[in-house]
């Protein structure tokens, strides 16, 4: 009996406990449902304001309700979740901004999962934002309103926040940035109906093709489309093969057959389905003084936690004369983990991309490119790949891949570019050598003086320190004027800490090559330049492809140069250059007509024109210039053939672009009716003047008149040229040319060097080895080695 009474007592206690709990729960539910939560607004405002360091305020209703959880199953779906909503929310701006609020919201609502709270996890599956408006401002001193001073706790929080999706209905973003001179407004609104990514891709392809035609012309756009189609077909073929192999291994359908409207297949394999676009946006305003306009599309729900779910984005924006468009996805957009976009870029010059990208690129003709842009945003530096892109630059094609890595202390641009058909004139803007009309089109206000041949446009060295570069470029075939003997191009561009180098810059020229290493140090003012160049195996015949009299010429031209200079433009560098320039023509043949014309041997010229032309042997030819403050002074400048010796003296001034050369032909053998008077080369690079030395010719003419008064036949004596010239000492010239040229440090003058003894008027006779012979039968070993150095290198 006692045990029964005890059991009954315990039962009554348990019953009362459950009854009390039920009453308490009922009271809490009634209070929760009937409580005016607006009374908590001041407390919520103060706590949030304290946490973010800005004034936060809810001026509308604050409500709390209960709803069954979405996507839950089993018993968990019977545990209701609280739903919070707040209307008319404002977040204040700092006191220095133009606008009062950083952000305003008509409403925000979200649910909180109950059970995770027991583990100190705040799980919010989704947040809905209604008509958000954000103001972004920055001053010239880099103060900005988007950096918040969050309250730091001395102890780590025991609560974790996990946020799922973010969705919105309409929205506005205003941008006022004094650093980039940006004044823009972005408006976001619903599209009305979902739009698949495949449809957007087709629309953007058509729009970008039209824009490319406007930028590089219809012909260039058509070639660009063919390039892009070929690249896309190649990539699709590789992707299809890879996907098919993977599908076969997994005994699954081929993912490459999935519609582009729902998924994207790449060479890495299929990606998760891409949700459709739900929002459209437009932008208007100015950026860096240029007009900005454009539009685009966004997905409807932004996945914050699901890093595998792609978020679709699309943009078509014009910034001044630059047009940028892309279609693709952002993965893990809350952390900007990755981009995968198809990108189109068009502009009147690649250099115009600098304000938007921070990447230093050269001035170019109008261009259009398209390719795949992928990117990863990392704490140690963002990395972007512009892969397998195709493009047109002026009349040239361009293809390749580039990688941008956000390294410290400067980002690095790496890659390889190839042009299968390169218009030589498209290289001119890189050094400012294009026409004034071309400069005006790309927005350059500096004009090239009409009297100057060397480009005066200054290098933009202030940009060289913003990025490092390691890029290789190959021009496989160069399209040029008929009289230019250039065939191809290769260069390795290296830029590091403001120093731009070409290691090497190599042109295929006249069956040989001209290779140079160029270093331009833009870290100092003025710029310091250093150049070393080598010309090897340039064929005489190919050097003058449009000169008929040279088409039977044999032999090669070899040479070396070493120069240093200071100045911020090609013209300034040339005007301050110091160093040496050497050139040598090895044994060969040249048209006799060409040589006789240079010697003004009237009878032989007439004879050759009537009865054809013969060839003469070149024993040797050399040019050795010492360059001092931009003035090339001929230390050695001579040509020796079986029929003539030609000496050249004088200077070439790179500062004034003027020439003052004297050409002194000396006939070998007996010539009748010779007007072998000195020639002159004067004028400027743009307006050269070549003629006969009037003084010497007048003396000869006066002598002819004087003798004619005595005896008419004696008047012919001044036109008779006896053999009074000896051949040049070719061995000594070869040995002298084999010594590598030198250049002083930039800004220092080259030391003067006297002409060799064999070039002086008193020592015109050759050395003992040459005496009595036009060519030595067995040249000395040093001379033979010197010639071999050029021929074999």
JSON list of N, CA and C in Angstrom, two decimals, residues 135-163:
[
{"chain": "A", "resi": 135, "resn": "UNK", "atom": "N", "xyz": [25.27, 53.53, -51.01]},
{"chain": "A", "resi": 135, "resn": "UNK", "atom": "CA", "xyz": [26.07, 54.67, -51.43]},
{"chain": "A", "resi": 135, "resn": "UNK", "atom": "C", "xyz": [27.54, 54.37, -51.18]},
{"chain": "A", "resi": 136, "resn": "UNK", "atom": "N", "xyz": [28.38, 54.44, -52.24]},
{"chain": "A", "resi": 136, "resn": "UNK", "atom": "CA", "xyz": [29.81, 54.16, -52.13]},
{"chain": "A", "resi": 136, "resn": "UNK", "atom": "C", "xyz": [30.57, 55.45, -52.45]},
{"chain": "A", "resi": 137, "resn": "UNK", "atom": "N", "xyz": [31.41, 55.89, -51.52]},
{"chain": "A", "resi": 137, "resn": "UNK", "atom": "CA", "xyz": [32.16, 57.13, -51.70]},
{"chain": "A", "resi": 137, "resn": "UNK", "atom": "C", "xyz": [33.61, 56.94, -51.28]},
{"chain": "A", "resi": 138, "resn": "UNK", "atom": "N", "xyz": [34.51, 57.65, -51.98]},
{"chain": "A", "resi": 138, "resn": "UNK", "atom": "CA", "xyz": [35.93, 57.67, -51.62]},
{"chain": "A", "resi": 138, "resn": "UNK", "atom": "C", "xyz": [36.51, 59.03, -51.98]},
{"chain": "A", "resi": 139, "resn": "UNK", "atom": "N", "xyz": [37.35, 59.57, -51.10]},
{"chain": "A", "resi": 139, "resn": "UNK", "atom": "CA", "xyz": [38.00, 60.85, -51.31]},
{"chain": "A", "resi": 139, "resn": "UNK", "atom": "C", "xyz": [39.40, 60.66, -51.89]},
{"chain": "A", "resi": 140, "resn": "UNK", "atom": "N", "xyz": [40.00, 61.76, -52.28]},
{"chain": "A", "resi": 140, "resn": "UNK", "atom": "CA", "xyz": [41.35, 61.70, -52.87]},
{"chain": "A", "resi": 140, "resn": "UNK", "atom": "C", "xyz": [42.38, 61.17, -51.89]},
{"chain": "A", "resi": 141, "resn": "UNK", "atom": "N", "xyz": [42.15, 61.38, -50.58]},
{"chain": "A", "resi": 141, "resn": "UNK", "atom": "CA", "xyz": [43.09, 60.87, -49.58]},
{"chain": "A", "resi": 141, "resn": "UNK", "atom": "C", "xyz": [42.84, 59.42, -49.22]},
{"chain": "A", "resi": 142, "resn": "UNK", "atom": "N", "xyz": [41.99, 58.72, -50.04]},
{"chain": "A", "resi": 142, "resn": "UNK", "atom": "CA", "xyz": [41.68, 57.30, -49.90]},
{"chain": "A", "resi": 142, "resn": "UNK", "atom": "C", "xyz": [40.75, 56.97, -48.74]},
{"chain": "A", "resi": 143, "resn": "UNK", "atom": "N", "xyz": [40.22, 57.96, -48.05]},
{"chain": "A", "resi": 143, "resn": "UNK", "atom": "CA", "xyz": [39.16, 57.67, -47.08]},
{"chain": "A", "resi": 143, "resn": "UNK", "atom": "C", "xyz": [37.94, 57.13, -47.82]},
{"chain": "A", "resi": 144, "resn": "UNK", "atom": "N", "xyz": [37.35, 56.05, -47.31]},
{"chain": "A", "resi": 144, "resn": "UNK", "atom": "CA", "xyz": [36.17, 55.48, -47.97]},
{"chain": "A", "resi": 144, "resn": "UNK", "atom": "C", "xyz": [35.13, 55.12, -46.92]},
{"chain": "A", "resi": 145, "resn": "UNK", "atom": "N", "xyz": [33.91, 54.98, -47.38]},
{"chain": "A", "resi": 145, "resn": "UNK", "atom": "CA", "xyz": [32.80, 54.71, -46.47]},
{"chain": "A", "resi": 145, "resn": "UNK", "atom": "C", "xyz": [32.40, 53.24, -46.40]},
{"chain": "A", "resi": 146, "resn": "UNK", "atom": "N", "xyz": [33.12, 52.37, -47.11]},
{"chain": "A", "resi": 146, "resn": "UNK", "atom": "CA", "xyz": [32.76, 50.95, -47.07]},
{"chain": "A", "resi": 146, "resn": "UNK", "atom": "C", "xyz": [33.64, 50.16, -46.08]},
{"chain": "A", "resi": 147, "resn": "UNK", "atom": "N", "xyz": [34.57, 50.82, -45.45]},
{"chain": "A", "resi": 147, "resn": "UNK", "atom": "CA", "xyz": [35.38, 50.17, -44.43]},
{"chain": "A", "resi": 147, "resn": "UNK", "atom": "C", "xyz": [34.78, 50.44, -43.05]},
{"chain": "A", "resi": 148, "resn": "UNK", "atom": "N", "xyz": [34.33, 49.38, -42.38]},
{"chain": "A", "resi": 148, "resn": "UNK", "atom": "CA", "xyz": [33.68, 49.51, -41.08]},
{"chain": "A", "resi": 148, "resn": "UNK", "atom": "C", "xyz": [34.67, 49.18, -39.96]},
{"chain": "A", "resi": 149, "resn": "UNK", "atom": "N", "xyz": [34.52, 49.86, -38.84]},
{"chain": "A", "resi": 149, "resn": "UNK", "atom": "CA", "xyz": [35.33, 49.59, -37.66]},
{"chain": "A", "resi": 149, "resn": "UNK", "atom": "C", "xyz": [34.53, 48.69, -36.71]},
{"chain": "A", "resi": 150, "resn": "UNK", "atom": "N", "xyz": [34.62, 47.39, -36.97]},
{"chain": "A", "resi": 150, "resn": "UNK", "atom": "CA", "xyz": [33.86, 46.46, -36.15]},
{"chain": "A", "resi": 150, "resn": "UNK", "atom": "C", "xyz": [34.46, 46.35, -34.75]},
{"chain": "A", "resi": 151, "resn": "UNK", "atom": "N", "xyz": [33.57, 46.22, -33.77]},
{"chain": "A", "resi": 151, "resn": "UNK", "atom": "CA", "xyz": [34.00, 46.10, -32.38]},
{"chain": "A", "resi": 151, "resn": "UNK", "atom": "C", "xyz": [34.73, 44.78, -32.19]},
{"chain": "A", "resi": 152, "resn": "UNK", "atom": "N", "xyz": [35.93, 44.86, -31.63]},
{"chain": "A", "resi": 152, "resn": "UNK", "atom": "CA", "xyz": [36.73, 43.67, -31.39]},
{"chain": "A", "resi": 152, "resn": "UNK", "atom": "C", "xyz": [36.58, 43.22, -29.95]},
{"chain": "A", "resi": 153, "resn": "UNK", "atom": "N", "xyz": [36.26, 41.95, -29.78]},
{"chain": "A", "resi": 153, "resn": "UNK", "atom": "CA", "xyz": [36.12, 41.38, -28.44]},
{"chain": "A", "resi": 153, "resn": "UNK", "atom": "C", "xyz": [37.45, 40.81, -27.98]},
{"chain": "A", "resi": 154, "resn": "UNK", "atom": "N", "xyz": [37.71, 40.91, -26.65]},
{"chain": "A", "resi": 154, "resn": "UNK", "atom": "CA", "xyz": [38.94, 40.35, -26.10]},
{"chain": "A", "resi": 154, "resn": "UNK", "atom": "C", "xyz": [38.93, 38.84, -26.10]},
{"chain": "A", "resi": 155, "resn": "UNK", "atom": "N", "xyz": [37.75, 38.26, -26.08]},
{"chain": "A", "resi": 155, "resn": "UNK", "atom": "CA", "xyz": [37.62, 36.81, -26.09]},
{"chain": "A", "resi": 155, "resn": "UNK", "atom": "C", "xyz": [36.90, 36.37, -27.36]},
{"chain": "A", "resi": 156, "resn": "UNK", "atom": "N", "xyz": [37.31, 35.23, -27.90]},
{"chain": "A", "resi": 156, "resn": "UNK", "atom": "CA", "xyz": [36.64, 34.74, -29.11]},
{"chain": "A", "resi": 156, "resn": "UNK", "atom": "C", "xyz": [35.19, 34.39, -28.83]},
{"chain": "A", "resi": 157, "resn": "UNK", "atom": "N", "xyz": [34.33, 34.66, -29.81]},
{"chain": "A", "resi": 157, "resn": "UNK", "atom": "CA", "xyz": [32.91, 34.38, -29.64]},
{"chain": "A", "resi": 157, "resn": "UNK", "atom": "C", "xyz": [32.66, 32.88, -29.70]},
{"chain": "A", "resi": 158, "resn": "UNK", "atom": "N", "xyz": [31.71, 32.46, -28.89]},
{"chain": "A", "resi": 158, "resn": "UNK", "atom": "CA", "xyz": [31.33, 31.04, -28.89]},
{"chain": "A", "resi": 158, "resn": "UNK", "atom": "C", "xyz": [30.23, 30.75, -29.89]},
{"chain": "A", "resi": 159, "resn": "UNK", "atom": "N", "xyz": [29.79, 31.79, -30.60]},
{"chain": "A", "resi": 159, "resn": "UNK", "atom": "CA", "xyz": [28.71, 31.63, -31.58]},
{"chain": "A", "resi": 159, "resn": "UNK", "atom": "C", "xyz": [29.28, 31.71, -33.00]},
{"chain": "A", "resi": 160, "resn": "UNK", "atom": "N", "xyz": [28.74, 30.87, -33.86]},
{"chain": "A", "resi": 160, "resn": "UNK", "atom": "CA", "xyz": [29.13, 30.86, -35.27]},
{"chain": "A", "resi": 160, "resn": "UNK", "atom": "C", "xyz": [27.93, 31.20, -36.14]},
{"chain": "A", "resi": 161, "resn": "UNK", "atom": "N", "xyz": [28.18, 32.02, -37.17]},
{"chain": "A", "resi": 161, "resn": "UNK", "atom": "CA", "xyz": [27.11, 32.41, -38.08]},
{"chain": "A", "resi": 161, "resn": "UNK", "atom": "C", "xyz": [27.29, 31.69, -39.40]},
{"chain": "A", "resi": 162, "resn": "UNK", "atom": "N", "xyz": [26.22, 31.04, -39.85]},
{"chain": "A", "resi": 162, "resn": "UNK", "atom": "CA", "xyz": [26.22, 30.38, -41.16]},
{"chain": "A", "resi": 162, "resn": "UNK", "atom": "C", "xyz": [25.05, 30.91, -41.98]},
{"chain": "A", "resi": 163, "resn": "UNK", "atom": "N", "xyz": [25.41, 31.57, -43.11]},
{"chain": "A", "resi": 163, "resn": "UNK", "atom": "CA", "xyz": [24.40, 32.22, -43.95]},
{"chain": "A", "resi": 163, "resn": "UNK", "atom": "C", "xyz": [24.26, 31.45, -45.26]}
]
